[in-house]
C-alpha cells in the first residue's frame, strides 16, 4: 500500500488526524447542505403555490376578457352581417304577395354595395315567385 507502508508514525498520525478532520468537516457540510435543501424546498413550494394562485387569477381574468371579446365579436357580427332570406322566408313572402300578381317592380342598389345587391337578388326571387313583373332600369344619370 504505497505510500502508507513507508510512513513514519508521526506522518501516519498527521494524515490520520487530517482525514478525521476532513471527515468531520464533510459531515458538518453534509448536515448544513441537508438543512439548506430542506429549508429552500419548503420556501420554493410556498413560492410555487403563490405563483400558481397568481396564475389562476390571471387565467380567470383572461378567460373573462376572452368571453367579453367573444360576445362583442358576436354582437358586431350580427350588427354587420349581410341580410339574408332563406327559402322558407322567400316562400312565405311570395305566398302573401301572390294576390298582387302582375305588379311591376324594380330594384335599385348602389353598384358598389355587394351586400345590398345580394339581398336585392333575394327580394327579386321572392317577387318573381309571386308573379310580379321585373322592370329593368335603362340607365342612371348623375346630376352635377
Short mmCIF file of N, CA and C in Angstrom, two decimals:
data_model
loop_
_atom_site.label_atom_id
_atom_site.label_comp_id
_atom_site.label_asym_id
_atom_site.label_seq_id
_atom_site.Cartn_x
_atom_site.Cartn_y
_atom_site.Cartn_z
N UNK A 1 0.84 -1.19 0.00
CA UNK A 1 0.00 0.00 0.00
C UNK A 1 0.87 1.24 0.00
N UNK A 2 1.47 1.46 -1.03
CA UNK A 2 2.35 2.62 -1.13
C UNK A 2 1.50 3.86 -1.15
N UNK A 3 1.75 5.01 -0.61
CA UNK A 3 2.92 5.41 0.17
C UNK A 3 2.74 5.14 1.67
N UNK A 4 1.58 4.56 2.07
CA UNK A 4 1.31 4.41 3.50
C UNK A 4 2.24 3.40 4.16
N UNK A 5 2.73 2.43 3.43
CA UNK A 5 3.58 1.40 4.03
C UNK A 5 4.96 1.93 4.44
N UNK A 6 5.35 3.06 3.91
CA UNK A 6 6.68 3.59 4.23
C UNK A 6 6.61 4.79 5.16
N UNK A 7 5.44 5.14 5.67
CA UNK A 7 5.29 6.33 6.52
C UNK A 7 5.84 6.08 7.91
N UNK A 8 6.22 7.19 8.48
CA UNK A 8 6.64 7.14 9.88
C UNK A 8 5.41 7.28 10.74
N UNK A 9 5.56 7.03 12.05
CA UNK A 9 4.44 7.15 12.99
C UNK A 9 3.92 8.58 13.01
N UNK A 10 4.80 9.54 12.97
CA UNK A 10 4.39 10.95 13.01
C UNK A 10 3.59 11.30 11.75
N UNK A 11 4.06 10.84 10.58
CA UNK A 11 3.36 11.14 9.33
C UNK A 11 2.01 10.45 9.30
N UNK A 12 1.96 9.19 9.75
CA UNK A 12 0.70 8.45 9.76
C UNK A 12 -0.29 9.11 10.71
N UNK A 13 0.18 9.55 11.86
CA UNK A 13 -0.68 10.24 12.82
C UNK A 13 -1.21 11.55 12.23
N UNK A 14 -0.35 12.30 11.54
CA UNK A 14 -0.76 13.56 10.93
C UNK A 14 -1.85 13.32 9.89
N UNK A 15 -1.62 12.36 8.99
CA UNK A 15 -2.59 12.12 7.93
C UNK A 15 -3.88 11.52 8.48
N UNK A 16 -3.76 10.73 9.55
CA UNK A 16 -4.95 10.18 10.18
C UNK A 16 -5.78 11.30 10.79
N UNK A 17 -5.15 12.22 11.47
CA UNK A 17 -5.85 13.37 12.06
C UNK A 17 -6.46 14.25 10.97
N UNK A 18 -5.70 14.47 9.90
CA UNK A 18 -6.20 15.29 8.79
C UNK A 18 -7.42 14.63 8.16
N UNK A 19 -7.38 13.31 7.99
CA UNK A 19 -8.52 12.60 7.40
C UNK A 19 -9.73 12.66 8.32
N UNK A 20 -9.52 12.53 9.63
CA UNK A 20 -10.62 12.64 10.59
C UNK A 20 -11.24 14.03 10.55
N UNK A 21 -10.37 15.06 10.50
CA UNK A 21 -10.90 16.43 10.40
C UNK A 21 -11.67 16.62 9.09
N UNK A 22 -11.12 16.07 8.02
CA UNK A 22 -11.82 16.16 6.72
C UNK A 22 -13.16 15.47 6.77
N UNK A 23 -13.20 14.29 7.39
CA UNK A 23 -14.46 13.56 7.52
C UNK A 23 -15.45 14.33 8.38
N UNK A 24 -14.97 14.89 9.51
CA UNK A 24 -15.84 15.70 10.38
C UNK A 24 -16.35 16.92 9.63
N UNK A 25 -15.45 17.59 8.90
CA UNK A 25 -15.86 18.76 8.10
C UNK A 25 -16.88 18.38 7.04
N UNK A 26 -16.67 17.23 6.40
CA UNK A 26 -17.61 16.76 5.39
C UNK A 26 -18.96 16.46 6.01
N UNK A 27 -18.96 15.86 7.22
CA UNK A 27 -20.22 15.56 7.90
C UNK A 27 -20.95 16.85 8.24
N UNK A 28 -20.21 17.86 8.71
CA UNK A 28 -20.83 19.16 9.02
C UNK A 28 -21.40 19.78 7.75
N UNK A 29 -20.63 19.75 6.65
CA UNK A 29 -21.11 20.30 5.37
C UNK A 29 -22.34 19.53 4.88
N UNK A 30 -22.32 18.21 5.06
CA UNK A 30 -23.47 17.40 4.66
C UNK A 30 -24.71 17.79 5.47
N UNK A 31 -24.56 18.00 6.78
CA UNK A 31 -25.66 18.43 7.62
C UNK A 31 -26.18 19.80 7.18
N UNK A 32 -25.25 20.75 6.97
CA UNK A 32 -25.65 22.10 6.55
C UNK A 32 -26.34 22.07 5.18
N UNK A 33 -25.78 21.29 4.26
CA UNK A 33 -26.39 21.21 2.93
C UNK A 33 -27.79 20.61 3.01
N UNK A 34 -27.97 19.58 3.84
CA UNK A 34 -29.28 18.96 4.02
C UNK A 34 -30.26 19.96 4.63
N UNK A 35 -29.82 20.72 5.62
CA UNK A 35 -30.66 21.73 6.25
C UNK A 35 -31.08 22.80 5.24
N UNK A 36 -30.11 23.27 4.44
CA UNK A 36 -30.41 24.30 3.43
C UNK A 36 -31.38 23.75 2.38
N UNK A 37 -31.16 22.52 1.94
CA UNK A 37 -32.08 21.91 0.97
C UNK A 37 -33.49 21.79 1.54
N UNK A 38 -33.60 21.38 2.77
CA UNK A 38 -34.89 21.22 3.43
C UNK A 38 -35.61 22.57 3.52
N UNK A 39 -34.89 23.61 3.96
CA UNK A 39 -35.49 24.94 4.11
C UNK A 39 -35.86 25.55 2.76
N UNK A 40 -34.97 25.45 1.79
CA UNK A 40 -35.26 26.06 0.48
C UNK A 40 -36.36 25.31 -0.27
N UNK A 41 -36.44 23.99 -0.06
CA UNK A 41 -37.52 23.23 -0.72
C UNK A 41 -38.88 23.70 -0.21
N UNK A 42 -39.00 23.93 1.10
CA UNK A 42 -40.26 24.44 1.66
C UNK A 42 -40.57 25.82 1.10
N UNK A 43 -39.56 26.67 1.02
CA UNK A 43 -39.77 28.03 0.51
C UNK A 43 -40.16 28.00 -0.97
N UNK A 44 -39.51 27.13 -1.74
CA UNK A 44 -39.85 27.01 -3.16
C UNK A 44 -41.30 26.58 -3.32
N UNK A 45 -41.76 25.64 -2.49
CA UNK A 45 -43.16 25.21 -2.58
C UNK A 45 -44.12 26.35 -2.25
N UNK A 46 -43.78 27.16 -1.23
CA UNK A 46 -44.61 28.32 -0.89
C UNK A 46 -44.67 29.28 -2.07
N UNK A 47 -43.52 29.55 -2.67
CA UNK A 47 -43.48 30.48 -3.80
C UNK A 47 -44.20 29.92 -5.01
N UNK A 48 -44.06 28.61 -5.26
CA UNK A 48 -44.79 27.99 -6.36
C UNK A 48 -46.29 28.07 -6.14
N UNK A 49 -46.73 27.85 -4.90
CA UNK A 49 -48.16 27.96 -4.60
C UNK A 49 -48.67 29.38 -4.83
N UNK A 50 -47.85 30.36 -4.42
CA UNK A 50 -48.24 31.76 -4.64
C UNK A 50 -48.28 32.07 -6.13
N UNK A 51 -47.27 31.60 -6.88
CA UNK A 51 -47.25 31.81 -8.33
C UNK A 51 -48.44 31.12 -8.99
N UNK A 52 -48.77 29.93 -8.51
CA UNK A 52 -49.91 29.20 -9.07
C UNK A 52 -51.21 29.97 -8.82
N UNK A 53 -51.37 30.52 -7.61
CA UNK A 53 -52.57 31.29 -7.30
C UNK A 53 -52.64 32.54 -8.18
N UNK A 54 -51.49 33.23 -8.36
CA UNK A 54 -51.46 34.40 -9.23
C UNK A 54 -51.80 34.02 -10.67
N UNK A 55 -51.23 32.91 -11.12
CA UNK A 55 -51.50 32.45 -12.49
C UNK A 55 -52.97 32.11 -12.66
N UNK A 56 -53.58 31.47 -11.66
CA UNK A 56 -55.00 31.13 -11.75
C UNK A 56 -55.87 32.38 -11.80
N UNK A 57 -55.49 33.42 -11.03
CA UNK A 57 -56.23 34.69 -11.11
C UNK A 57 -56.10 35.30 -12.50
N UNK A 58 -54.88 35.29 -13.03
CA UNK A 58 -54.65 35.87 -14.36
C UNK A 58 -55.42 35.08 -15.42
N UNK A 59 -55.43 33.76 -15.28
CA UNK A 59 -56.18 32.92 -16.22
C UNK A 59 -57.66 33.26 -16.16
N UNK A 60 -58.18 33.44 -14.94
CA UNK A 60 -59.60 33.79 -14.78
C UNK A 60 -59.89 35.15 -15.43
N UNK A 61 -58.99 36.11 -15.23
CA UNK A 61 -59.18 37.43 -15.85
C UNK A 61 -59.14 37.33 -17.37
N UNK A 62 -58.17 36.57 -17.89
CA UNK A 62 -58.06 36.43 -19.33
C UNK A 62 -59.26 35.67 -19.92
N UNK A 63 -59.76 34.68 -19.19
CA UNK A 63 -60.96 33.97 -19.65
C UNK A 63 -62.16 34.90 -19.70
N UNK A 64 -62.26 35.78 -18.69
CA UNK A 64 -63.36 36.75 -18.68
C UNK A 64 -63.22 37.72 -19.86
N UNK A 65 -61.98 38.20 -20.11
CA UNK A 65 -61.75 39.09 -21.25
C UNK A 65 -62.07 38.38 -22.56
N UNK A 66 -61.69 37.11 -22.66
CA UNK A 66 -61.96 36.35 -23.88
C UNK A 66 -63.46 36.18 -24.09
N UNK A 67 -64.19 35.91 -23.01
CA UNK A 67 -65.64 35.77 -23.11
C UNK A 67 -66.29 37.08 -23.54
N UNK A 68 -65.82 38.20 -22.96
CA UNK A 68 -66.35 39.52 -23.36
C UNK A 68 -66.02 39.81 -24.81
N UNK A 69 -64.80 39.46 -25.23
CA UNK A 69 -64.42 39.69 -26.63
C UNK A 69 -65.28 38.84 -27.57
N UNK A 70 -65.57 37.62 -27.14
CA UNK A 70 -66.42 36.75 -27.95
C UNK A 70 -67.83 37.32 -28.08
N UNK A 71 -68.36 37.82 -26.97
CA UNK A 71 -69.69 38.44 -27.01
C UNK A 71 -69.70 39.67 -27.92
N UNK A 72 -68.66 40.50 -27.80
CA UNK A 72 -68.57 41.70 -28.63
C UNK A 72 -68.43 41.33 -30.10
N UNK A 73 -67.64 40.31 -30.37
CA UNK A 73 -67.47 39.85 -31.76
C UNK A 73 -68.80 39.38 -32.32
N UNK A 74 -69.54 38.63 -31.53
CA UNK A 74 -70.85 38.14 -31.98
C UNK A 74 -71.82 39.31 -32.19
N UNK A 75 -71.78 40.29 -31.27
CA UNK A 75 -72.65 41.46 -31.42
C UNK A 75 -72.33 42.20 -32.72
N UNK A 76 -71.03 42.38 -32.99
CA UNK A 76 -70.63 43.08 -34.21
C UNK A 76 -70.95 42.24 -35.45
N UNK A 77 -70.77 40.92 -35.35
CA UNK A 77 -71.07 40.06 -36.48
C UNK A 77 -72.56 40.17 -36.84
N UNK A 78 -73.41 40.17 -35.80
CA UNK A 78 -74.85 40.28 -36.05
C UNK A 78 -75.22 41.66 -36.59
N UNK A 79 -74.54 42.69 -36.06
CA UNK A 79 -74.86 44.05 -36.50
C UNK A 79 -74.47 44.28 -37.96
N UNK A 80 -73.33 43.72 -38.35
CA UNK A 80 -72.83 43.98 -39.69
C UNK A 80 -72.99 42.79 -40.64
N UNK A 81 -73.75 41.81 -40.21
CA UNK A 81 -73.96 40.62 -41.06
C UNK A 81 -74.82 41.00 -42.26
N UNK A 82 -74.60 40.29 -43.32
CA UNK A 82 -75.40 40.51 -44.51
C UNK A 82 -76.84 40.06 -44.23
N UNK A 83 -77.76 40.82 -44.77
CA UNK A 83 -79.15 40.43 -44.68
C UNK A 83 -79.35 39.21 -45.57
N UNK A 84 -80.17 38.30 -45.08
CA UNK A 84 -80.40 37.07 -45.85
C UNK A 84 -81.88 36.75 -45.88
N UNK A 85 -82.21 35.83 -46.75
CA UNK A 85 -83.59 35.35 -46.84
C UNK A 85 -83.49 33.89 -47.26
N UNK A 86 -83.94 32.99 -46.41
CA UNK A 86 -83.87 31.57 -46.77
C UNK A 86 -85.10 31.20 -47.62
N UNK A 87 -85.12 29.98 -48.10
CA UNK A 87 -86.21 29.54 -48.99
C UNK A 87 -87.57 29.60 -48.31
N UNK A 88 -87.60 29.30 -47.02
CA UNK A 88 -88.85 29.34 -46.27
C UNK A 88 -89.39 30.77 -46.19
N UNK A 89 -88.52 31.71 -45.89
CA UNK A 89 -88.93 33.11 -45.81
C UNK A 89 -89.40 33.60 -47.18
N UNK A 90 -88.63 33.24 -48.22
CA UNK A 90 -89.00 33.66 -49.58
C UNK A 90 -90.36 33.09 -49.96
N UNK A 91 -90.62 31.86 -49.58
CA UNK A 91 -91.90 31.23 -49.90
C UNK A 91 -93.05 31.94 -49.19
N UNK A 92 -92.86 32.30 -47.92
CA UNK A 92 -93.93 32.99 -47.18
C UNK A 92 -94.20 34.37 -47.77
N UNK A 93 -93.15 35.09 -48.14
CA UNK A 93 -93.34 36.41 -48.76
C UNK A 93 -94.08 36.27 -50.08
N UNK A 94 -93.62 35.31 -50.89
CA UNK A 94 -94.26 35.10 -52.21
C UNK A 94 -95.74 34.76 -52.08
N UNK A 95 -96.05 33.89 -51.12
CA UNK A 95 -97.46 33.48 -50.98
C UNK A 95 -98.32 34.66 -50.56
N UNK A 96 -97.79 35.56 -49.74
CA UNK A 96 -98.60 36.72 -49.31
C UNK A 96 -98.72 37.77 -50.41
N UNK A 97 -97.76 37.81 -51.34
CA UNK A 97 -97.79 38.83 -52.40
C UNK A 97 -98.42 38.33 -53.70
N UNK A 98 -98.77 37.05 -53.77
CA UNK A 98 -99.37 36.49 -54.99
C UNK A 98 -100.67 37.21 -55.37
N UNK A 99 -101.39 37.70 -54.35
CA UNK A 99 -102.66 38.37 -54.66
C UNK A 99 -102.44 39.67 -55.44
N UNK A 100 -101.16 40.14 -55.47
CA UNK A 100 -100.83 41.34 -56.25
C UNK A 100 -100.06 40.96 -57.51
N UNK A 101 -100.21 39.72 -57.96
CA UNK A 101 -99.51 39.22 -59.14
C UNK A 101 -99.71 40.16 -60.31
N UNK A 102 -98.66 40.35 -61.11
CA UNK A 102 -98.73 41.27 -62.25
C UNK A 102 -98.19 42.65 -61.89
N UNK A 103 -97.97 42.91 -60.62
CA UNK A 103 -97.41 44.20 -60.19
C UNK A 103 -96.01 44.33 -60.78
N UNK A 104 -95.67 45.50 -61.24
CA UNK A 104 -94.35 45.76 -61.80
C UNK A 104 -93.43 46.26 -60.69
N UNK A 105 -92.17 45.86 -60.75
CA UNK A 105 -91.21 46.30 -59.73
C UNK A 105 -89.82 46.46 -60.32
N UNK A 106 -89.03 47.25 -59.66
CA UNK A 106 -87.61 47.40 -59.98
C UNK A 106 -86.83 47.40 -58.67
N UNK A 107 -85.60 47.01 -58.75
CA UNK A 107 -84.73 47.01 -57.57
C UNK A 107 -83.51 47.83 -57.91
N UNK A 108 -83.23 48.80 -57.03
CA UNK A 108 -82.09 49.69 -57.26
C UNK A 108 -81.17 49.61 -56.06
N UNK A 109 -79.90 49.38 -56.32
CA UNK A 109 -78.88 49.41 -55.26
C UNK A 109 -77.67 50.14 -55.79
N UNK A 110 -76.82 50.54 -54.89
CA UNK A 110 -75.54 51.11 -55.31
C UNK A 110 -74.70 49.98 -55.90
N UNK A 111 -74.05 50.25 -56.99
CA UNK A 111 -73.27 49.19 -57.65
C UNK A 111 -72.11 48.71 -56.77
N UNK A 112 -71.64 49.55 -55.88
CA UNK A 112 -70.51 49.16 -55.04
C UNK A 112 -70.95 48.42 -53.77
N UNK A 113 -72.26 48.36 -53.53
CA UNK A 113 -72.75 47.71 -52.31
C UNK A 113 -73.14 46.26 -52.62
N UNK A 114 -72.21 45.37 -52.45
CA UNK A 114 -72.42 43.97 -52.79
C UNK A 114 -73.48 43.34 -51.90
N UNK A 115 -73.47 43.70 -50.62
CA UNK A 115 -74.46 43.15 -49.70
C UNK A 115 -75.87 43.53 -50.12
N UNK A 116 -76.07 44.79 -50.50
CA UNK A 116 -77.40 45.25 -50.93
C UNK A 116 -77.81 44.56 -52.24
N UNK A 117 -76.87 44.39 -53.14
CA UNK A 117 -77.17 43.72 -54.40
C UNK A 117 -77.56 42.26 -54.14
N UNK A 118 -76.87 41.62 -53.25
CA UNK A 118 -77.17 40.22 -52.92
C UNK A 118 -78.56 40.10 -52.30
N UNK A 119 -78.87 41.01 -51.36
CA UNK A 119 -80.19 40.97 -50.73
C UNK A 119 -81.27 41.35 -51.75
N UNK A 120 -80.96 42.30 -52.63
CA UNK A 120 -81.90 42.68 -53.70
C UNK A 120 -82.23 41.48 -54.58
N UNK A 121 -81.24 40.64 -54.84
CA UNK A 121 -81.47 39.44 -55.64
C UNK A 121 -82.42 38.49 -54.92
N UNK A 122 -82.31 38.39 -53.60
CA UNK A 122 -83.22 37.53 -52.83
C UNK A 122 -84.65 38.08 -52.89
N UNK A 123 -84.78 39.41 -52.77
CA UNK A 123 -86.11 40.04 -52.87
C UNK A 123 -86.68 39.82 -54.28
N UNK A 124 -85.81 39.97 -55.28
CA UNK A 124 -86.22 39.76 -56.68
C UNK A 124 -86.80 38.36 -56.86
N UNK A 125 -86.14 37.35 -56.27
CA UNK A 125 -86.63 35.98 -56.39
C UNK A 125 -88.01 35.83 -55.74
N UNK A 126 -88.18 36.43 -54.56
CA UNK A 126 -89.46 36.32 -53.86
C UNK A 126 -90.58 36.98 -54.67
N UNK A 127 -90.30 38.16 -55.22
CA UNK A 127 -91.32 38.86 -56.01
C UNK A 127 -91.61 38.12 -57.31
N UNK A 128 -90.57 37.61 -57.95
CA UNK A 128 -90.76 36.85 -59.19
C UNK A 128 -91.62 35.62 -58.92
N UNK A 129 -91.34 34.93 -57.80
CA UNK A 129 -92.13 33.74 -57.44
C UNK A 129 -93.60 34.10 -57.17
N UNK A 130 -93.85 35.35 -56.77
CA UNK A 130 -95.22 35.80 -56.51
C UNK A 130 -95.91 36.25 -57.79
N UNK A 131 -95.19 36.19 -58.91
CA UNK A 131 -95.80 36.57 -60.19
C UNK A 131 -95.65 38.05 -60.50
N UNK A 132 -94.79 38.72 -59.82
CA UNK A 132 -94.55 40.13 -60.11
C UNK A 132 -93.66 40.24 -61.35
N UNK A 133 -93.74 41.40 -62.01
CA UNK A 133 -93.01 41.61 -63.26
C UNK A 133 -91.85 42.58 -63.01
N UNK A 134 -90.64 42.11 -63.30
CA UNK A 134 -89.44 42.92 -63.09
C UNK A 134 -89.28 43.90 -64.25
N UNK A 135 -89.04 45.15 -63.91
CA UNK A 135 -88.80 46.19 -64.90
C UNK A 135 -87.35 46.62 -64.76
N UNK A 136 -86.58 46.39 -65.78
CA UNK A 136 -85.16 46.74 -65.72
C UNK A 136 -85.00 48.23 -66.01
N UNK A 137 -84.22 48.89 -65.18
CA UNK A 137 -83.94 50.32 -65.37
C UNK A 137 -82.94 50.44 -66.51
N UNK A 138 -83.26 51.35 -67.45
CA UNK A 138 -82.39 51.50 -68.63
C UNK A 138 -81.00 52.03 -68.21
N UNK A 139 -80.94 53.13 -67.52
CA UNK A 139 -79.65 53.69 -67.10
C UNK A 139 -79.90 54.78 -66.08
N UNK A 140 -78.87 55.14 -65.39
CA UNK A 140 -78.94 56.22 -64.40
C UNK A 140 -78.10 57.36 -64.91
N UNK A 141 -78.59 58.56 -64.62
CA UNK A 141 -77.80 59.74 -64.96
C UNK A 141 -77.38 60.40 -63.65
N UNK A 142 -76.16 60.87 -63.63
CA UNK A 142 -75.71 61.57 -62.43
C UNK A 142 -75.92 63.06 -62.62
N UNK A 143 -76.29 63.70 -61.55
CA UNK A 143 -76.53 65.14 -61.59
C UNK A 143 -75.28 65.83 -61.04
N UNK A 144 -74.82 66.89 -61.69
CA UNK A 144 -73.70 67.63 -61.10
C UNK A 144 -72.74 68.15 -62.07
#
